[in-house]
PDB file of C-alpha atoms and ligand atoms in Angstrom:
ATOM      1  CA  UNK A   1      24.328  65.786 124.118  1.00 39.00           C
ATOM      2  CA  UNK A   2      24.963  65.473 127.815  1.00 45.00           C
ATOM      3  CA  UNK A   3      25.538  68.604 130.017  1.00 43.00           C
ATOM      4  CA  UNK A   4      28.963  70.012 129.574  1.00 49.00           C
ATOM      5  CA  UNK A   5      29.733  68.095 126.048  1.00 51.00           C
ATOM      6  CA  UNK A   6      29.712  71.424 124.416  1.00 54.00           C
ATOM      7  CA  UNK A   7      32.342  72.505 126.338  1.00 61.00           C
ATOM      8  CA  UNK A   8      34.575  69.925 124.148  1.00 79.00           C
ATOM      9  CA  UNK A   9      33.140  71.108 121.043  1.00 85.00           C
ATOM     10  CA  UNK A  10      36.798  72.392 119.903  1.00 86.00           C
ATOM     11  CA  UNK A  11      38.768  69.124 121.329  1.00 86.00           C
ATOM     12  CA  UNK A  12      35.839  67.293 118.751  1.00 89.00           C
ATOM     13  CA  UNK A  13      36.330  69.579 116.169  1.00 91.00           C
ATOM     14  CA  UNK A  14      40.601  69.349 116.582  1.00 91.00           C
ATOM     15  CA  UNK A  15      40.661  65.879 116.829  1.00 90.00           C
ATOM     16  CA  UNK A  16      38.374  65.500 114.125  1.00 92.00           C
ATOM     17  CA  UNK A  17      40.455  67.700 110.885  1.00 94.00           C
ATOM     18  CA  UNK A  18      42.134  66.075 108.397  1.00 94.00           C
ATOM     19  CA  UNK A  19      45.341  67.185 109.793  1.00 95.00           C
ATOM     20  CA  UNK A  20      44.797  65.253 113.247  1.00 93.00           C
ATOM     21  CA  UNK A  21      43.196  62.263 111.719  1.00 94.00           C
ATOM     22  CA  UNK A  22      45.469  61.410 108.720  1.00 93.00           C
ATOM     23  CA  UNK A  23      48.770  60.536 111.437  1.00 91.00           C
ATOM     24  CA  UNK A  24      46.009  57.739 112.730  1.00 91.00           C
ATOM     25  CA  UNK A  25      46.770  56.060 108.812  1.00 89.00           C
ATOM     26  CA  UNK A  26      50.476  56.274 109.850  1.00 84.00           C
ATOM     27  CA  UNK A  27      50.728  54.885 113.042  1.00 83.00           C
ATOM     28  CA  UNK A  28      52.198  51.513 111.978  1.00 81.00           C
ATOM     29  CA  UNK A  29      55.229  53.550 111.656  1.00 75.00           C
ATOM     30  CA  UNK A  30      55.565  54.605 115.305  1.00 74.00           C
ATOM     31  CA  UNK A  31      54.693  50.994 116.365  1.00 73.00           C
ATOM     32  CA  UNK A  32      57.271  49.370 113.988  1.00 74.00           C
ATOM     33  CA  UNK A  33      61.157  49.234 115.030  1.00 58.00           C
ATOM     34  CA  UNK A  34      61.847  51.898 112.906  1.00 66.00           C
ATOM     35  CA  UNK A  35      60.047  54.097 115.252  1.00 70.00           C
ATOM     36  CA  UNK A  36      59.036  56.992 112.695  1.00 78.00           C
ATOM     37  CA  UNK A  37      56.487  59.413 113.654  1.00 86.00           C
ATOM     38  CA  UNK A  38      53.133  59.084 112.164  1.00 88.00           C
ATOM     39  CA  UNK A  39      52.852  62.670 112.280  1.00 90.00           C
ATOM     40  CA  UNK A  40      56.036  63.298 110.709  1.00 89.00           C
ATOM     41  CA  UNK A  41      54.890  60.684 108.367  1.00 88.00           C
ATOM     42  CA  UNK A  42      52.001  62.454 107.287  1.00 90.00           C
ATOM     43  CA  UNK A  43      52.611  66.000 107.549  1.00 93.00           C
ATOM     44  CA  UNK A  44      56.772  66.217 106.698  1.00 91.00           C
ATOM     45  CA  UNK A  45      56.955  67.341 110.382  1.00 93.00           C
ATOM     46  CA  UNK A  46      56.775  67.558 113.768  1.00 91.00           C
ATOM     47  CA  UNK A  47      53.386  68.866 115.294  1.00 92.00           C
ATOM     48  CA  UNK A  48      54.840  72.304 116.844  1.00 93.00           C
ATOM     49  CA  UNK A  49      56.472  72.986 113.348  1.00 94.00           C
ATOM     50  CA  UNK A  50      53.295  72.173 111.866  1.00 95.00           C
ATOM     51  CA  UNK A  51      51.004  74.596 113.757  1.00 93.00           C
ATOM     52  CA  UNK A  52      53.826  77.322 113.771  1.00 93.00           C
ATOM     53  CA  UNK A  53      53.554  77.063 109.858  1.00 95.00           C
ATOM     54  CA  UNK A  54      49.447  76.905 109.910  1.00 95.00           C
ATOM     55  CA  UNK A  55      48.220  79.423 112.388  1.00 93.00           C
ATOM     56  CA  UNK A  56      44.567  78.218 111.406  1.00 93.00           C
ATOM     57  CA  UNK A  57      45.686  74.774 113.394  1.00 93.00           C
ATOM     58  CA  UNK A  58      47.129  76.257 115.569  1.00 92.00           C
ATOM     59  CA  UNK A  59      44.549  77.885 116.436  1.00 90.00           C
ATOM     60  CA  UNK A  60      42.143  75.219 116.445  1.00 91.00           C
ATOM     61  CA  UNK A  61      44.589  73.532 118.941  1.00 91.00           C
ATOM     62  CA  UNK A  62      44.790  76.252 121.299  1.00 90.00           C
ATOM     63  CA  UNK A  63      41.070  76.173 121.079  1.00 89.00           C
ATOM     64  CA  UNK A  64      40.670  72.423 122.208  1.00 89.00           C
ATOM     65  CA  UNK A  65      43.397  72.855 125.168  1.00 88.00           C
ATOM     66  CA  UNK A  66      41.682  75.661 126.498  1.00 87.00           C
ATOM     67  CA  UNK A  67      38.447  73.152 126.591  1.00 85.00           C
ATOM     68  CA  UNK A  68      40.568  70.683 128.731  1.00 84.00           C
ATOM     69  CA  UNK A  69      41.800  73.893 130.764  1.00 87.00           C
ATOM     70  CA  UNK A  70      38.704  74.314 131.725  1.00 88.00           C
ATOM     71  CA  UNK A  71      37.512  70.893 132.617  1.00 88.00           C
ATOM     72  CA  UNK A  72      40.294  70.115 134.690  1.00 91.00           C
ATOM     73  CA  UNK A  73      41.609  73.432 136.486  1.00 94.00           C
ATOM     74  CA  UNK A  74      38.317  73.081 138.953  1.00 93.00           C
ATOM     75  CA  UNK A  75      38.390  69.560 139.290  1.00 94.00           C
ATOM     76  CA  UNK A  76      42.375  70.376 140.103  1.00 95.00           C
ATOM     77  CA  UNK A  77      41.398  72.786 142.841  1.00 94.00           C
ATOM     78  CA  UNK A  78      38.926  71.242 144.206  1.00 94.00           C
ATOM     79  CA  UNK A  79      40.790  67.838 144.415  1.00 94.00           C
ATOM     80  CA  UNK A  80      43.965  69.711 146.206  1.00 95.00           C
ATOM     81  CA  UNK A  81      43.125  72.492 148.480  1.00 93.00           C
ATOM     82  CA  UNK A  82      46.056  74.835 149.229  1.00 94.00           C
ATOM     83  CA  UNK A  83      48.449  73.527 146.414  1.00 96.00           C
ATOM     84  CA  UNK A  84      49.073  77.247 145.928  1.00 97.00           C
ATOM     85  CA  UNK A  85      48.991  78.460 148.951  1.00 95.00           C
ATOM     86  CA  UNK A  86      52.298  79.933 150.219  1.00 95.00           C
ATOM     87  CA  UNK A  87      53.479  81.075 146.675  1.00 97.00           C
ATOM     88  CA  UNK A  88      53.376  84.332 145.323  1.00 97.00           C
ATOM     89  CA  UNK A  89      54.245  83.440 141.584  1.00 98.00           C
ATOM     90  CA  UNK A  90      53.605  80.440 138.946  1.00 98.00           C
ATOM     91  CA  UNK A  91      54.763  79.944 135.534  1.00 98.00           C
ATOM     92  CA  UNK A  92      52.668  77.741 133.289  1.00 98.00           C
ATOM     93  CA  UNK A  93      55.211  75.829 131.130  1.00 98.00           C
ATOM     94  CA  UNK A  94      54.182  74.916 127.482  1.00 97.00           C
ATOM     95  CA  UNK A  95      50.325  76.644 128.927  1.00 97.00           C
ATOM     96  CA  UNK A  96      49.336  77.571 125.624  1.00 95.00           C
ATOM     97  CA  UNK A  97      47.209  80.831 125.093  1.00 93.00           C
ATOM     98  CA  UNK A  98      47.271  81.069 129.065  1.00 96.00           C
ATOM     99  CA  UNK A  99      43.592  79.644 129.042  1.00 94.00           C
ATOM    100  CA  UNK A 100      45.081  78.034 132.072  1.00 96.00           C
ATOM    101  CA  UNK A 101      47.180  80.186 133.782  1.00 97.00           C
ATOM    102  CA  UNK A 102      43.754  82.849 133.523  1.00 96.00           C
ATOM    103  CA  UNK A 103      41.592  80.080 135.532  1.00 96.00           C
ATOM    104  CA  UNK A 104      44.323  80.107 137.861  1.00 97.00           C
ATOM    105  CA  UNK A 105      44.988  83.246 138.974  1.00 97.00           C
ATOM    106  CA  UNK A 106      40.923  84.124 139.238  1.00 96.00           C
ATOM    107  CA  UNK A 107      41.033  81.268 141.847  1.00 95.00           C
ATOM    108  CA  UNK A 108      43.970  82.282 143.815  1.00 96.00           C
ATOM    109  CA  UNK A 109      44.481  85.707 143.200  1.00 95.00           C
ATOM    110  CA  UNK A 110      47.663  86.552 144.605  1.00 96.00           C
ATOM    111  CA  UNK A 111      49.267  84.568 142.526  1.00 97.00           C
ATOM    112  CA  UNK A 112      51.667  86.688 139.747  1.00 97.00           C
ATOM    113  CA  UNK A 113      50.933  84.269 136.542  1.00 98.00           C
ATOM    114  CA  UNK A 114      53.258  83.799 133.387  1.00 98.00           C
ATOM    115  CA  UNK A 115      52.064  82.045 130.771  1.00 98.00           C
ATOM    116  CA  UNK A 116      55.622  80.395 129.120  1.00 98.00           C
ATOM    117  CA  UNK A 117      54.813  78.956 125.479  1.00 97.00           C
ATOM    118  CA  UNK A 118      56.723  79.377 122.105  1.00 96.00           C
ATOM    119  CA  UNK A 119      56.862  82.592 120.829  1.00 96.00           C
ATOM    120  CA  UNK A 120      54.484  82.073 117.655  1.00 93.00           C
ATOM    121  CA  UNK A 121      51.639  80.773 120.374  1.00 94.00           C
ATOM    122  CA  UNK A 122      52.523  83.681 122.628  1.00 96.00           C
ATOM    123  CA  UNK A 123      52.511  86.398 119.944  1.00 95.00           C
ATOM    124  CA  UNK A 124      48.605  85.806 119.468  1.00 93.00           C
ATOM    125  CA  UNK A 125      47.470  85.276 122.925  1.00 94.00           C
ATOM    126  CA  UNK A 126      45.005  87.634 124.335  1.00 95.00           C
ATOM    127  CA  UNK A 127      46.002  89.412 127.679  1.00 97.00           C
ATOM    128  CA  UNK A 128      44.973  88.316 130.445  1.00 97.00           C
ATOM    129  CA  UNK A 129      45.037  90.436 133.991  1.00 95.00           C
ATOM    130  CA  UNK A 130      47.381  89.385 136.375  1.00 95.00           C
ATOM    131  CA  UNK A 131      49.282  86.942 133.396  1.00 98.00           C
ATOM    132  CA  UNK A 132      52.834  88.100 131.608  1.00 98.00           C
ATOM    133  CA  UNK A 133      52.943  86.195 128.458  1.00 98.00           C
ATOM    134  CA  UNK A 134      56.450  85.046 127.375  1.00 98.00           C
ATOM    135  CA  UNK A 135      57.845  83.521 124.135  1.00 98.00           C
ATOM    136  CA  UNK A 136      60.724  81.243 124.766  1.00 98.00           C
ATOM    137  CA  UNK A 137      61.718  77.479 124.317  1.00 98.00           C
ATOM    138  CA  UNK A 138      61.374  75.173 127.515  1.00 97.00           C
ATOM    139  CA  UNK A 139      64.176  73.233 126.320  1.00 98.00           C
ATOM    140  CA  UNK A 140      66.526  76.141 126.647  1.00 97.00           C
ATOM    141  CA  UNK A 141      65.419  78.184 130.108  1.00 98.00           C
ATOM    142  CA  UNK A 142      61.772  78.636 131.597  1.00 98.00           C
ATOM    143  CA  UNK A 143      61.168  82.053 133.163  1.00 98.00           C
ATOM    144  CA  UNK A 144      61.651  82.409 137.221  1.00 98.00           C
ATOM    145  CA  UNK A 145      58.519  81.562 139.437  1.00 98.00           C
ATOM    146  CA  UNK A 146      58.467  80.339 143.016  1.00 98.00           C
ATOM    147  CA  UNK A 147      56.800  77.439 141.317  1.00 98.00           C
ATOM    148  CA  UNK A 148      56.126  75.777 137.463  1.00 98.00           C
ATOM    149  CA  UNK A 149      53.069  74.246 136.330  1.00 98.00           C
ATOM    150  CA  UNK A 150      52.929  71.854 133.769  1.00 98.00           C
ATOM    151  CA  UNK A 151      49.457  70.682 132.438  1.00 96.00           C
ATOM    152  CA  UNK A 152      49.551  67.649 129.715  1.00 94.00           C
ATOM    153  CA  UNK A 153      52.978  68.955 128.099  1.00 96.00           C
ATOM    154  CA  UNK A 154      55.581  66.424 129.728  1.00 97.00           C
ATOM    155  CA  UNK A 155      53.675  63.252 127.825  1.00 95.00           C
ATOM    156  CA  UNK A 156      54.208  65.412 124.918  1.00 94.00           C
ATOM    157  CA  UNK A 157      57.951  63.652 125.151  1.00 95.00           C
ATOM    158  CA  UNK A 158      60.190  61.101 125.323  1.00 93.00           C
ATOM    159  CA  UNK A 159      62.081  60.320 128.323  1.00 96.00           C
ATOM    160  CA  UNK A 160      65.408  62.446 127.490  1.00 96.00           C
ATOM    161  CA  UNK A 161      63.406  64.863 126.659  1.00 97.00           C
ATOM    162  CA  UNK A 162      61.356  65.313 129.549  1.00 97.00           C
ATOM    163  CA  UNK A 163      63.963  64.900 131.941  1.00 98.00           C
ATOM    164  CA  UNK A 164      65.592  68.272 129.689  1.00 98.00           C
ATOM    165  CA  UNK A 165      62.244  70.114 130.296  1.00 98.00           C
ATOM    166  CA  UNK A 166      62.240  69.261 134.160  1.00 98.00           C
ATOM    167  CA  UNK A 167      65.511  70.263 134.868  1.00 98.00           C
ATOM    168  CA  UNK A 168      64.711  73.813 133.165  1.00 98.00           C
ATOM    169  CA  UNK A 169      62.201  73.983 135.210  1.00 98.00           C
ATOM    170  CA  UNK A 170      63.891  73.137 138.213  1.00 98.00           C
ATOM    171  CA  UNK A 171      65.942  75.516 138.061  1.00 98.00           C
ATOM    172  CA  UNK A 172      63.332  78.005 137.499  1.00 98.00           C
ATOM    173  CA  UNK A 173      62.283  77.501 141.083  1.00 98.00           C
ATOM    174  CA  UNK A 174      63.913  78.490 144.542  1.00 97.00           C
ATOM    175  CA  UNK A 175      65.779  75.591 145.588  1.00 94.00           C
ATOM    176  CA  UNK A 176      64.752  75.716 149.378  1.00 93.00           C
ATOM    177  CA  UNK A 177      60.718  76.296 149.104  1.00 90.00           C
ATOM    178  CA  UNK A 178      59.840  75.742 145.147  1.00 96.00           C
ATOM    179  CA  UNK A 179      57.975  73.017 143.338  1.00 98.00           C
ATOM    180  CA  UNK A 180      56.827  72.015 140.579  1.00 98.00           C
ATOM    181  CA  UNK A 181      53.621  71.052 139.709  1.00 98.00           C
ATOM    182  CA  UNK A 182      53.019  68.292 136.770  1.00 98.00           C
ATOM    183  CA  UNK A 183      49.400  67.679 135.584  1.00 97.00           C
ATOM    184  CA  UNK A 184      49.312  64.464 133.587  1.00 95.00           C
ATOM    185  CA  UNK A 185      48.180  60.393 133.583  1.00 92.00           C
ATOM    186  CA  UNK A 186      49.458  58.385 135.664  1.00 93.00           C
ATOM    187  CA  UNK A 187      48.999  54.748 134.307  1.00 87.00           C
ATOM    188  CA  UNK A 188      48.330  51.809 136.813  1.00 80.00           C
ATOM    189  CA  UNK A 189      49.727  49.055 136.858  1.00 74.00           C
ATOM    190  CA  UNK A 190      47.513  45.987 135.969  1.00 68.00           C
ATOM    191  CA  UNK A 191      46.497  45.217 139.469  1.00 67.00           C
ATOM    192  CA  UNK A 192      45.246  48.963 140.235  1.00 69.00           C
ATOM    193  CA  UNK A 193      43.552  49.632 137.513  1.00 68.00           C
ATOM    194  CA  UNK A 194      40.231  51.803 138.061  1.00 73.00           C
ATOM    195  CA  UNK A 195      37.374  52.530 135.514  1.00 72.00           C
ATOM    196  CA  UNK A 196      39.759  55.632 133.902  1.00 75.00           C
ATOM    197  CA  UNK A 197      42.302  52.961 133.031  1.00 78.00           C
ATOM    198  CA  UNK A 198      40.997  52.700 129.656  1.00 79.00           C
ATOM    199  CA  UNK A 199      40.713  56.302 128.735  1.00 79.00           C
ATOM    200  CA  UNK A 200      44.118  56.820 130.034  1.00 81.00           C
ATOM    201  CA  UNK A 201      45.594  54.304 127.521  1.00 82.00           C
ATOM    202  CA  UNK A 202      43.473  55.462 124.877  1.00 84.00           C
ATOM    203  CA  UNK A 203      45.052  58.890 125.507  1.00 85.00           C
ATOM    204  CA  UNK A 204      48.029  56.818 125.317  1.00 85.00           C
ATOM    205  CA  UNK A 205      47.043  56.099 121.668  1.00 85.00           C
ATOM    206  CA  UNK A 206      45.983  59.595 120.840  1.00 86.00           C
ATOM    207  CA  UNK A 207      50.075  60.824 122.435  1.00 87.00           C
ATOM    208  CA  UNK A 208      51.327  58.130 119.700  1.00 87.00           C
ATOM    209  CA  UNK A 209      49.823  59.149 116.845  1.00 87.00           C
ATOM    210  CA  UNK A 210      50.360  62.701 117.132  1.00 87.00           C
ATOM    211  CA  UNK A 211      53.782  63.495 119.010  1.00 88.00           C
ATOM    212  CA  UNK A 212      56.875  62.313 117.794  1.00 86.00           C
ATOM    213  CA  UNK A 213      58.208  60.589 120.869  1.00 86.00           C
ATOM    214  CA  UNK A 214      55.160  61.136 123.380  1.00 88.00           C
ATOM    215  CA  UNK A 215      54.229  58.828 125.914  1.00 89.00           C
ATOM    216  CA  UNK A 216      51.891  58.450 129.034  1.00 91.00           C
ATOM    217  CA  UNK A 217      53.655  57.167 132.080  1.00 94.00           C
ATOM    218  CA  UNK A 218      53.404  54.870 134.833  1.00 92.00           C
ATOM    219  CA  UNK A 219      53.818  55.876 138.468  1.00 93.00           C
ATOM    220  CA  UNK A 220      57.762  53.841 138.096  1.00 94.00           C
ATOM    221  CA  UNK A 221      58.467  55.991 134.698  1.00 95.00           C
ATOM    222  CA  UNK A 222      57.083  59.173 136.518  1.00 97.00           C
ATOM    223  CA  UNK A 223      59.919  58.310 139.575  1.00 97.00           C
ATOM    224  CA  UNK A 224      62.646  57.556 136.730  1.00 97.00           C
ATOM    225  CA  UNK A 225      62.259  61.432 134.878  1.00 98.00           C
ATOM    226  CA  UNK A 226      61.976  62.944 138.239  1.00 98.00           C
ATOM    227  CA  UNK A 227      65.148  61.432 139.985  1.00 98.00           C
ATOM    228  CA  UNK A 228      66.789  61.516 136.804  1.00 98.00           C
ATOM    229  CA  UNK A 229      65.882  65.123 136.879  1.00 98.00           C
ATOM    230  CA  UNK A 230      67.347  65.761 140.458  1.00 97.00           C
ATOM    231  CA  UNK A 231      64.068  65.932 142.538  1.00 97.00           C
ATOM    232  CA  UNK A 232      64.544  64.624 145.890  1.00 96.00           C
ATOM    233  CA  UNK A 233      61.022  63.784 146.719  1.00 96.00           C
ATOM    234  CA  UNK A 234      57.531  64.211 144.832  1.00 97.00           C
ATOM    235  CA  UNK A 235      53.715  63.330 145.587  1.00 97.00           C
ATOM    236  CA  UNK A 236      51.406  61.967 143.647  1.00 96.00           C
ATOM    237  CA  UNK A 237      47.577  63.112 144.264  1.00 95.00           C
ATOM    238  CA  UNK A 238      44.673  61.256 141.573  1.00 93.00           C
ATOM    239  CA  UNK A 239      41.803  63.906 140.806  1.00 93.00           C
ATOM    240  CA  UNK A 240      38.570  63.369 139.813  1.00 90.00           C
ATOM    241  CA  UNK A 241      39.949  63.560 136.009  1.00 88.00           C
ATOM    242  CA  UNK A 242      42.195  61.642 133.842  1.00 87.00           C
ATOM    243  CA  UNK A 243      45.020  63.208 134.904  1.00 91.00           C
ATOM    244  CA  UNK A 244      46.823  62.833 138.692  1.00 95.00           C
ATOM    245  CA  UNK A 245      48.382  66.674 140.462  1.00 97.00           C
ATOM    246  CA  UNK A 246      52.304  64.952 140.943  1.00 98.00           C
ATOM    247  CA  UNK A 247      54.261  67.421 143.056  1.00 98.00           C
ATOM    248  CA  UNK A 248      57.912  67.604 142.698  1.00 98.00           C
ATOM    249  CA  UNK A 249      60.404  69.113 145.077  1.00 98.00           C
ATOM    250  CA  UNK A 250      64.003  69.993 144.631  1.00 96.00           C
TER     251      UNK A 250
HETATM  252  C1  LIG B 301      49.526  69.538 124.621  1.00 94.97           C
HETATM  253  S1  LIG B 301      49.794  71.280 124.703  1.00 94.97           S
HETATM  254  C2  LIG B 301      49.319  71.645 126.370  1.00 94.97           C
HETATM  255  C3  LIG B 301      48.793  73.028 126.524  1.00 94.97           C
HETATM  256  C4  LIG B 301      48.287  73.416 127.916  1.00 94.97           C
HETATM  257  N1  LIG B 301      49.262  73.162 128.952  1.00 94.97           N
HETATM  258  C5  LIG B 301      46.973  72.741 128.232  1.00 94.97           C
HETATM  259  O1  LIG B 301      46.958  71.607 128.691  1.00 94.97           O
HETATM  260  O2  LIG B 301      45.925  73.343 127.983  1.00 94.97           O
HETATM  261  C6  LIG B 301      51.566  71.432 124.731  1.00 94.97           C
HETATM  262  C7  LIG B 301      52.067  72.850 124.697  1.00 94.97           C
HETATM  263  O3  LIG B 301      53.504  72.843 124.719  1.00 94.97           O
HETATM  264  C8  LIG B 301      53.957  73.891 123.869  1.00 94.97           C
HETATM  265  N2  LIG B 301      55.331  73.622 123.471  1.00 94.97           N
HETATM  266  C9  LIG B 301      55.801  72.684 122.600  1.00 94.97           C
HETATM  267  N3  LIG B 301      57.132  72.769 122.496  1.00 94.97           N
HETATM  268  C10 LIG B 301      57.541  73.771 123.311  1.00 94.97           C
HETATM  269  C11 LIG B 301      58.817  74.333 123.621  1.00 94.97           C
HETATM  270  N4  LIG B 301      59.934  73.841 123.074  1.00 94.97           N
HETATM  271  N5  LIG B 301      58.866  75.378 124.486  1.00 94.97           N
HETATM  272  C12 LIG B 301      57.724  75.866 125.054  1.00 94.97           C
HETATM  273  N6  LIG B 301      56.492  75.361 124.817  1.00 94.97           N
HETATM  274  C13 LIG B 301      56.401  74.329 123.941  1.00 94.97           C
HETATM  275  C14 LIG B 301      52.974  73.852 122.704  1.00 94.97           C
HETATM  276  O4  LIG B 301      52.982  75.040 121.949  1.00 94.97           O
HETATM  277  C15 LIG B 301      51.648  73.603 123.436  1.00 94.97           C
HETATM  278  O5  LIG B 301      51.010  74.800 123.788  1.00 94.97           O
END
């Protein structure tokens, strides 16, 4: 084992279970015209239904995004100084058992966190200092922050549906000094490709065989969600990760 692979332990063990690897048998069915999920395929439904019904998944899935919390919140920080500076609130959207939100406020605390998730992830979370956990659904209204955070959720979706989950959170913000912050790939086109290329599109892969509609994005698709959304302007800042820190302004 090299230093730090135990830290994934619970990402091996997640995407290792029966439940994670039988959608890999199914994913013809995304591929084909049809379009079906492979997780629906294999499991009847969609993978939020599925780990509200199981809590021992679900569990084992908070588990393993609390492992990538923790690999890419310093890497985050350290790649973009004062991206929090200035505001005195965040709301993590879709952040799980606020493994996230927790890293966050111990580096910048005076930062007010909420940790947003559905209510049957919420119910269970541990508190955390500084952190208000709230049960809701993103596609409906995210709680008020001066800005929202959004770590690997958005390539949870499909294009409508992201654009519905940005616009909540848009209007979660203040429209004169909010932003939001989105934490996911950013594929390159074939001409920039870099050595992460590969896992990127492998996490591509991983999206498609267990979300119904998921996708990873290029830097165009990122520009399509967000105008459709009704940002004016955003950034776009690679990190030392698989992920890029894209910040979106009303
Ligand atoms: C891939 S996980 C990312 C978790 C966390 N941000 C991280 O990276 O560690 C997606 C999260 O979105 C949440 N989620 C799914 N549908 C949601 C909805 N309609 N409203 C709020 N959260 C939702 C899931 O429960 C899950 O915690």
């Amino acid at each position: 084992m090299r230093q730090g692979d135990h830290g994934m332990a619970a990402f091996i063990l997640m995407e290792s279970s029966p439940v994670m690897l039988a959608p890999w048998l199914s994913l013809s069915a995304r591929v084909l015209a049809n379009g079906t999920s492979s997780f629906e395929k294999a499991h009847g439904e969609d993978l939020w239904s599925y780990t509200a019904a199981n809590p021992d998944h679900s569990q084992l899935f908070n588990e393993a995004m609390a492992c990538d919390a923790r690999l890419v919140v310093p890497v985050m920080i350290q790649g973009c100084p004062g991206l929090f500076d200035g505001l005195s609130s965040l709301v993590d959207v879709g952040g799980d058992n606020g493994s996230t939100i927790k890293l966050l406020v111990k580096a910048c605390p005076w930062l007010q966190g909420i940790n947003f998730d559905l209510p049957h992830v919420v119910s269970v979370a541990a508190e955390i200092s500084g952190v208000e956990h709230v049960g809701g659904d993103t596609f409906e209204s995210v709680p008020k922050a001066d800005a929202a955070f959004i770590l690997w959720v958005l390539h949870d979706w499909a294009d409508k549906e992201c654009i519905q989950i940005l616009k909540k959170c848009k209007e979660a913000i203040p429209e004169d000094k909010g932003k939001v912050i989105i934490v996911d790939a950013v594929i390159q086109e074939q001409e920039e490709m870099d050595k992460l290329t590969d896992a990127r599109l492998m996490l591509d892969m991983v999206i498609m065989a267990h979300t119904t509609t998921g996708k990873e994005r290029t830097l165009k698709e990122w520009g399509f969600v967000l105008g459709e959304a009704g940002f004016s302007r955003y950034t776009v800042k690679p990190i030392r990760a698989s992920q890029s820190v894209i910040e979106a302004f009303p």
